[in-house]
Coordinates of C-alpha atoms and ligand atoms in Angstrom, one line a residue:
X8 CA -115.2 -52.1 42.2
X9 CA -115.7 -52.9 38.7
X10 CA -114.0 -50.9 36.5
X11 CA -116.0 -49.1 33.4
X12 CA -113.2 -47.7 31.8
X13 CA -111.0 -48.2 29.1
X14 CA -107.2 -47.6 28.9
X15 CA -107.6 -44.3 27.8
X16 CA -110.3 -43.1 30.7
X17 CA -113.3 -43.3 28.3
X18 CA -116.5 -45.0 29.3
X19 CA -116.6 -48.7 28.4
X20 CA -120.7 -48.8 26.7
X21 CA -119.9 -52.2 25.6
X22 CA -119.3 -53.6 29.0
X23 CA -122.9 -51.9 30.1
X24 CA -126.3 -53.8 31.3
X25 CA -129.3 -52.3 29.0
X26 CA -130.6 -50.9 32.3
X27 CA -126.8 -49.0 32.2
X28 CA -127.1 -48.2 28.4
X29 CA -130.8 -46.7 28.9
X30 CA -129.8 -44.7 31.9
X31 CA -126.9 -42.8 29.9
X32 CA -129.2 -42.2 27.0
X33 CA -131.3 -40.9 28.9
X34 CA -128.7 -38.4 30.2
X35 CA -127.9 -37.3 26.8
X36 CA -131.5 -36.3 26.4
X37 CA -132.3 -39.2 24.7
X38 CA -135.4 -41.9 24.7
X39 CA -135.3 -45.1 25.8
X40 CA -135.7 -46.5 22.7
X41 CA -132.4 -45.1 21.1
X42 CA -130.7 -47.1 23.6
X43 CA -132.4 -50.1 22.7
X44 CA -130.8 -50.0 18.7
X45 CA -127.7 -48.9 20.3
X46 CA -127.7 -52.3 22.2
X47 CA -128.8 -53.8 19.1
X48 CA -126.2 -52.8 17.4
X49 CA -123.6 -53.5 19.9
X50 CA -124.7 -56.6 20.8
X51 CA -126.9 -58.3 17.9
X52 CA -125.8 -56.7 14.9
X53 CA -121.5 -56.7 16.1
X54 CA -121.2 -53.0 14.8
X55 CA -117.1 -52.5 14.8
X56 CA -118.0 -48.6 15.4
X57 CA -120.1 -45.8 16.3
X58 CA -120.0 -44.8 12.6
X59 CA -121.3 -48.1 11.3
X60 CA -124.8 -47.5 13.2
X61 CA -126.7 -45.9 10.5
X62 CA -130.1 -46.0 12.1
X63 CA -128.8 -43.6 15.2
X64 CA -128.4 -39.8 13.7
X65 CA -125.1 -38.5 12.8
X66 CA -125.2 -35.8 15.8
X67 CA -126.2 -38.9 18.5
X68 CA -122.9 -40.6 16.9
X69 CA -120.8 -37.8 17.2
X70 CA -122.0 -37.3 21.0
X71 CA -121.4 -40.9 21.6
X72 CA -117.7 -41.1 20.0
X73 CA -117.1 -38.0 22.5
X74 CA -118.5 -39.7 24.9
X75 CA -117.8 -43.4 25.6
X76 CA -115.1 -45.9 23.9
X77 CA -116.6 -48.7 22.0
X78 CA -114.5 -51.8 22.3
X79 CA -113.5 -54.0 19.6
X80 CA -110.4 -55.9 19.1
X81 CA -107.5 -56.2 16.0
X82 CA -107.2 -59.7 14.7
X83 CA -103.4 -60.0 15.1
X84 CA -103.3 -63.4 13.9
X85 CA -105.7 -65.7 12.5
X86 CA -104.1 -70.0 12.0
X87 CA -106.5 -72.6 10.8
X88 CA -106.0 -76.0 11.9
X89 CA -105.6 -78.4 8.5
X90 CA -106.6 -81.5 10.7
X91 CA -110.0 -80.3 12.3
X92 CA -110.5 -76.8 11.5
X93 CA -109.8 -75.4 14.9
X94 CA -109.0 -72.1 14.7
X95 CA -106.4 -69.8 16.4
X96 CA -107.4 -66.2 16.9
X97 CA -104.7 -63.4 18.5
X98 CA -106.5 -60.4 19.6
X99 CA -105.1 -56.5 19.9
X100 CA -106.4 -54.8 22.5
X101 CA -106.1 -50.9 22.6
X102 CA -103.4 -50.7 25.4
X103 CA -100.9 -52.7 22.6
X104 CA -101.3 -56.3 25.2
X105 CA -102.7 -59.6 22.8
X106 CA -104.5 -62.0 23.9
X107 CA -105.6 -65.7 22.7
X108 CA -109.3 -67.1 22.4
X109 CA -110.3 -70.5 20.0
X110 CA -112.9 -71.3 17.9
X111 CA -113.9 -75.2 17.6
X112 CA -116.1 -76.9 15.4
X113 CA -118.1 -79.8 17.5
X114 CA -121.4 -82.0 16.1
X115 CA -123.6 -80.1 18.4
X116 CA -122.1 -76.0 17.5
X117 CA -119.3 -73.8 17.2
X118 CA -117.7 -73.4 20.6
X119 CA -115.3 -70.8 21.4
X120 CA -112.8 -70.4 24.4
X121 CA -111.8 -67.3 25.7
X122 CA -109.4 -65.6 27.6
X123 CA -110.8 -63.6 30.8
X124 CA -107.1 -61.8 31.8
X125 CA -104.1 -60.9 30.1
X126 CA -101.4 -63.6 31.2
X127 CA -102.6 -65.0 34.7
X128 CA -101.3 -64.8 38.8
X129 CA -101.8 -68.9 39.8
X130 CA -98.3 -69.6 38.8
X131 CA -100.0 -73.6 37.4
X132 CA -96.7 -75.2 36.6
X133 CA -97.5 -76.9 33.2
X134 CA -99.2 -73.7 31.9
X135 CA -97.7 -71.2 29.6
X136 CA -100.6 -68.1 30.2
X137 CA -98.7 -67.9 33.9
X138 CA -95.4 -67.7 32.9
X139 CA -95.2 -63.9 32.7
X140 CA -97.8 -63.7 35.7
X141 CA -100.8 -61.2 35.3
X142 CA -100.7 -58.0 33.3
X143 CA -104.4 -57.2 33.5
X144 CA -107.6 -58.3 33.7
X145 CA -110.0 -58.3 30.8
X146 CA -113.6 -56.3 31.1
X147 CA -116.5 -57.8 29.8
X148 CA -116.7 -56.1 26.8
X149 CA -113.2 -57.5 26.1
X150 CA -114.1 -61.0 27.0
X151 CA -117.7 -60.3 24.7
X152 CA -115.7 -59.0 21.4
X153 CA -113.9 -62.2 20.9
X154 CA -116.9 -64.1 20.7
X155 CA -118.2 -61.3 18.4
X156 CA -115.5 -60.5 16.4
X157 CA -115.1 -64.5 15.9
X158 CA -118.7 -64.8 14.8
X159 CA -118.1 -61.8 12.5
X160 CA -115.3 -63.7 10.8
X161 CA -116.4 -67.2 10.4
X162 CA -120.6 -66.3 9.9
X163 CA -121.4 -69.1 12.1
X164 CA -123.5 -68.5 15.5
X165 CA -121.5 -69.6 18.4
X166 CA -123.6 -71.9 20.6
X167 CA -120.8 -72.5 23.4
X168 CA -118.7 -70.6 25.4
X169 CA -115.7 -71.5 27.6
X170 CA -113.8 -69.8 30.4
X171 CA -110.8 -71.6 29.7
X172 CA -108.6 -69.6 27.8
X173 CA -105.4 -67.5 29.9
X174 CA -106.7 -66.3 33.0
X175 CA -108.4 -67.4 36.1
X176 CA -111.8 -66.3 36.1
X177 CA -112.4 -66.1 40.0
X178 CA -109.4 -63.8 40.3
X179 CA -111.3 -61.2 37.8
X180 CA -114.2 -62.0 39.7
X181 CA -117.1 -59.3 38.8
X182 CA -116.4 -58.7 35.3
X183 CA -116.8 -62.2 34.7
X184 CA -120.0 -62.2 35.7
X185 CA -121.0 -58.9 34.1
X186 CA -119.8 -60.9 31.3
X187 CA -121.8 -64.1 31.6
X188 CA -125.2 -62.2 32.1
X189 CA -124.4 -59.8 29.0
X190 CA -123.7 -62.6 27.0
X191 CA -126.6 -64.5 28.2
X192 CA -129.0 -61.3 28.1
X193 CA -132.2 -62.2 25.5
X194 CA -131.4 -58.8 23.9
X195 CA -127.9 -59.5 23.3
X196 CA -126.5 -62.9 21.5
X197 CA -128.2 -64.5 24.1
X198 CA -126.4 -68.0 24.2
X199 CA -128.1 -70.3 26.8
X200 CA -126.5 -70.1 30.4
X201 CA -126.2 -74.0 29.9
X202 CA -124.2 -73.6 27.1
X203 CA -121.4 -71.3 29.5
X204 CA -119.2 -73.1 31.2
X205 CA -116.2 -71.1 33.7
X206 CA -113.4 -73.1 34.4
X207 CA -111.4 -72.4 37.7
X208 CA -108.5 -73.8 39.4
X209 CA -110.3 -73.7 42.9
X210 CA -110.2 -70.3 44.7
X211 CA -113.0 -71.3 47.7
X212 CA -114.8 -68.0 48.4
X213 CA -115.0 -67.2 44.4
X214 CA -117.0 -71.0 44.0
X215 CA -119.1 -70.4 47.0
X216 CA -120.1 -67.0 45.7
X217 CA -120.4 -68.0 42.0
X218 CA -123.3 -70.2 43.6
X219 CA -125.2 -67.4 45.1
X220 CA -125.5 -65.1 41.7
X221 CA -128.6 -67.1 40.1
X222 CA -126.6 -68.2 37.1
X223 CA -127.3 -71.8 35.9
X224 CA -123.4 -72.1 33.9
X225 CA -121.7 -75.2 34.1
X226 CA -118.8 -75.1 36.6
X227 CA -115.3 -76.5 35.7
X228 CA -112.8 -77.5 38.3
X229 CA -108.9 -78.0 37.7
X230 CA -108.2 -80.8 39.9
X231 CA -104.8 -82.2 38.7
X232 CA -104.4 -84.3 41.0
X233 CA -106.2 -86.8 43.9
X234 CA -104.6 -85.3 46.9
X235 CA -103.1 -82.2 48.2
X236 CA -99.8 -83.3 48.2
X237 CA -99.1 -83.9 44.6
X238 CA -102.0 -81.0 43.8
X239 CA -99.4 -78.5 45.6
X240 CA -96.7 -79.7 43.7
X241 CA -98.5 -78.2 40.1
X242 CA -100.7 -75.4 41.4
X243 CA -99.3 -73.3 44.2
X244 CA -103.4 -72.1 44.6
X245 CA -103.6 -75.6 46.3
X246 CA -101.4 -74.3 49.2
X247 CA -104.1 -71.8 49.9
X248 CA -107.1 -74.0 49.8
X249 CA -107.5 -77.4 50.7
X250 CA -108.7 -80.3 48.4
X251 CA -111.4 -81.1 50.8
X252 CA -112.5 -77.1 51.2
X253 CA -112.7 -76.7 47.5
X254 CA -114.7 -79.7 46.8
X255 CA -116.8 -79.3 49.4
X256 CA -117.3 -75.6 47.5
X257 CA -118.2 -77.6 44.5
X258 CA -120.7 -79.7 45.7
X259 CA -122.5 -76.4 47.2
X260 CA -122.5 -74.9 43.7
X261 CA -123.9 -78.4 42.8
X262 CA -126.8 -77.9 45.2
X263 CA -127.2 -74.7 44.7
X264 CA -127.7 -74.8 40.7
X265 CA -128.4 -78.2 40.0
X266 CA -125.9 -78.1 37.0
X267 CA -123.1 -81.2 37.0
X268 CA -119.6 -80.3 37.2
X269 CA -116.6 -81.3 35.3
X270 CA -113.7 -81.8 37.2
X271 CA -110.2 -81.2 34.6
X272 CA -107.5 -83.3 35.1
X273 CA -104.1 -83.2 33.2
X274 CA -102.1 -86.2 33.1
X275 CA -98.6 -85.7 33.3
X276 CA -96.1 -88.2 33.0
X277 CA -94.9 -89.7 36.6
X278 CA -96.6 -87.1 38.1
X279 CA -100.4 -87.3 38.7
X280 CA -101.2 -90.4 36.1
X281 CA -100.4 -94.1 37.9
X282 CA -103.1 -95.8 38.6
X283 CA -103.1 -95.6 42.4
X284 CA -103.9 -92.0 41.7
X285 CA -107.0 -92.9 39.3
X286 CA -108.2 -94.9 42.6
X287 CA -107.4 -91.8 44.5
X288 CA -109.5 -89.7 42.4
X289 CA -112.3 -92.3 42.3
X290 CA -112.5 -91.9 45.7
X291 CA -112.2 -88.4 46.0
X292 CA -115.4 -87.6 43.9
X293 CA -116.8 -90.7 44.1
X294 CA -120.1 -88.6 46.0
X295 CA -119.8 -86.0 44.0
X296 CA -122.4 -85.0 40.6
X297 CA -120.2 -84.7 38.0
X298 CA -117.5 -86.2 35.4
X299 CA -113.8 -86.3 34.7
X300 CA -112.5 -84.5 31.9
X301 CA -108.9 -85.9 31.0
X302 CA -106.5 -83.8 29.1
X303 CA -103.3 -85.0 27.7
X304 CA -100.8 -82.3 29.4
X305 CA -99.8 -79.8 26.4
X306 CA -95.5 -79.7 27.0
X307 CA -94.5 -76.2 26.9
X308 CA -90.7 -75.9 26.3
X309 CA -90.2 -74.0 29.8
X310 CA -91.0 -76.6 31.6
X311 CA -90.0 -80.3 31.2
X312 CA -93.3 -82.5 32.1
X313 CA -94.5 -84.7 29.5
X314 CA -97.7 -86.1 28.7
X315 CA -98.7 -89.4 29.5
X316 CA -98.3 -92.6 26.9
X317 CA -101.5 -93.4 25.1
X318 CA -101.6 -96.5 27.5
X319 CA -101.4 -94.8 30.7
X320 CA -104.0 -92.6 29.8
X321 CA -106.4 -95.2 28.8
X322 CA -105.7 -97.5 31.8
X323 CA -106.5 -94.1 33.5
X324 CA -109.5 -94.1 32.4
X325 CA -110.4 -98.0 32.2
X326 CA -109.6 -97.5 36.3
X327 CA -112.1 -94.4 36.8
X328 CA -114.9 -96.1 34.9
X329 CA -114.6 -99.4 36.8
X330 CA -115.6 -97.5 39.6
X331 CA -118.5 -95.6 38.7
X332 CA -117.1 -92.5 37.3
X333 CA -117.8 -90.8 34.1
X334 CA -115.1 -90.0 32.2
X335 CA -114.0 -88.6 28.5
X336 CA -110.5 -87.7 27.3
X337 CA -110.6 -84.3 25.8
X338 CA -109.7 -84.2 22.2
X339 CA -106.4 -82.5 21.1
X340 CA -108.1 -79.5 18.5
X341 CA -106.0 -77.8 16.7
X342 CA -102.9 -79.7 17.2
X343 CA -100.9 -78.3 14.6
X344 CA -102.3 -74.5 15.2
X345 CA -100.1 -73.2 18.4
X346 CA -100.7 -76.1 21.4
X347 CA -101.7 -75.2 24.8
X348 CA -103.5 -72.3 26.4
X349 CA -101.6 -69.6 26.1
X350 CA -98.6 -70.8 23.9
X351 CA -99.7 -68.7 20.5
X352 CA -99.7 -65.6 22.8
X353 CA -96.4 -66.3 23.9
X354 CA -94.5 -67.2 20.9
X355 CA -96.2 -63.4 19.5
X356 CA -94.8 -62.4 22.7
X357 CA -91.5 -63.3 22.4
X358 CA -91.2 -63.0 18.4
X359 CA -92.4 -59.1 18.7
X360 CA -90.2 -57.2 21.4
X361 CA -93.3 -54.7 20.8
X362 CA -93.5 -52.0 23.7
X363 CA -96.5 -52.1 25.4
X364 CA -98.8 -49.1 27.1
X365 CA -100.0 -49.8 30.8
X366 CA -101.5 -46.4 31.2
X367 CA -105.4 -46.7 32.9
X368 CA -104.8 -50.4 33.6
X369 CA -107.7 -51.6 36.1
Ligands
LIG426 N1 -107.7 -70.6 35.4 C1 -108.6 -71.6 34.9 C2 -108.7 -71.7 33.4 C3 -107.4 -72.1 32.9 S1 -107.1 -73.0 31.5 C4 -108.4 -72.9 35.5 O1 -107.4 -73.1 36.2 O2 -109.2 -73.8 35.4 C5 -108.2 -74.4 31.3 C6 -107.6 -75.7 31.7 O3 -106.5 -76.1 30.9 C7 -107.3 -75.8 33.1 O4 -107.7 -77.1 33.6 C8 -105.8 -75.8 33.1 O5 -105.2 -76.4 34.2 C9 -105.5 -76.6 31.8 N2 -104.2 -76.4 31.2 C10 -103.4 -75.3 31.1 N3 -102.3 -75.5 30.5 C11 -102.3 -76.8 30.2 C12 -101.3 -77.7 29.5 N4 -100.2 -77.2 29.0 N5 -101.7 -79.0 29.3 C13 -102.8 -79.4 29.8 N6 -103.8 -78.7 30.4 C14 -103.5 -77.4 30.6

């Protein structure tokens, strides 16, 4: 069941469809075309609070303040990259937990990667969001406001959004979508479907479902690794599903959408990165519609992998193409700003001993 609330047992209006919005105007006695500006301003116009919405009368504030919470989240931290212009964001959310989302410059828009829980259950070895495990998940208005409040700040229109900040989107399954179509809506910032793109590390029935919801966003797959064997070794989701299964999952969202898929792979050192393992992966996805994405692994301090030489990666890649495969190495943004997923988040973490609320978690 997806859960409307907020921390303090106050209606999320932020996370609501129009359909939603109009219904509980109308409840308040009010027409449907109050609940139109009131999406406006939530959605178009970014308004921090009820108070800023100066076209709605004072009384309809006041009886939506009593009513209904209206998200928006405290810029904790703010770190501007010097070599790209990457920038860091951490975000306060009302129950006292942060959370980390990016903004990056590209030729074709302003991209920004967001976080869809607080820390994260899949326990992926190299990566620092799961090191705590999962605190909560995010609701859509939560996921929403750091694309807002990142517009707000820079004054440039975000054309891209990734899933692929701390969290794993098909373990917060609904609100994610509630989130993709409210961020899509044509009333809201509507940003292209094909410019949304979820990244998961391969929970089966969460793929096959995502196929069925009509949504035409591109589909990211952490694959790590060419077989199951080393694939169990850095995700402990692969000893739930099978390499096979989850592809197979892939393809069907392939069909089903028609949108190509990415398939992530981290290199790691004498891990996942020799070149028997590139021919591997050729032939794993050799049939399927998609391309590689390589990332350099990001070393976190807990654990002691190490990326791959500049060599290895490129023979990598050299390998892939030979056999038909599409392939780009992602670009390290924002270097010098706070590293991998999850590690700006932390290092607040552990710098603030802060206590934290967990009252009305969903
Ligand atoms: N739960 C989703 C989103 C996670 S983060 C998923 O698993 O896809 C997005 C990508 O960054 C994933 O491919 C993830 O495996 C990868 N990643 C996380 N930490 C990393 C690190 N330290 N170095 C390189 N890639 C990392």
């Amino acid at each position: 069941m997806l859960d409307l609330l907020d921390c303090n047992g106050k209606k999320d209006i932020k996370s609501m469809t129009l359909e939603e919005v109009t219904a509980q105007m109308a409840a308040l006695g009010e027409k449907s075309f109050r609940a139109k500006q009131l999406y406006d301003w939530m959605h178009v116009k970014l308004a921090e609070g009820f108070d800023d919405m100066s076209s709605l009368s004072i009384p309809l504030r006041q009886k939506l303040k009593e009513n209904y919470s209206l998200t928006c989240l405290k810029v904790v931290d703010e770190r501007v990259s010097q070599v790209d212009g990457t920038r860091k964001y951490l975000f306060g959310l009302e129950d006292g937990h942060v959370i980390e989302s990016v903004w990056m410059q590209y030729h074709h828009g302003n991209s920004v990667c967001i976080s869809s829980q607080v820390g994260c259950r899949m326990g992926c070895r190299f990566c620092a969001s799961t090191l705590d495990g999962l605190e909560r998940n995010l609701r859509p208005s939560e996921m929403l406001e750091q694309i807002y409040r990142i517009q707000s700040i820079t004054g440039e229109r975000v054309s891209n959004v990734v899933v692929m900040g701390s969290g794993e989107p098909m373990d917060n399954y609904d609100n994610v979508i509630r989130f993709l179509r409210l961020v899509s809506h044509e009333k809201g910032l509507n940003i292209s479907q094909r410019s949304l793109t979820i990244s998961t590390c391969g929970i089966v029935p969460g793929i096959r479902k995502f196929a069925e919801e009509g949504l035409a966003v591109t589909l990211a797959l952490s694959l790590h690794a060419p077989n199951d064997e080393v694939r169990k070794t850095l995700m402990p989701v692969a000893n739930s599903y099978k390499l096979q299964d989850v592809l197979e999952a892939c393809h069907y969202y392939y069909e089903k959408t028609g949108r190509r898929l990415t398939f992530e792979y981290s290199l790691v050192r004498g891990v996942n990165d020799n070149l028997d393992e590139a021919r591997a992966l050729a032939k794993l996805i050799k049939d399927q519609h998609g391309h590689v994405n390589l990332i350099p692994v990001n070393p976190i301090k807990e654990r002691d992998y190490v990326q791959s030489g500049q060599k290895a990666i490129q023979d990598f890649k050299n390998l892939l193409e030979k056999n038909g495969i599409n392939v780009t190495i992602r670009r390290e943004m924002g270097r010098d700003i706070g590293g991998a997923c999850g590690q700006l988040r932390r290092s607040y973490k552990e710098a603030s001993a802060a206590p934290q609320c967990t009252e009305g978690e969903g």
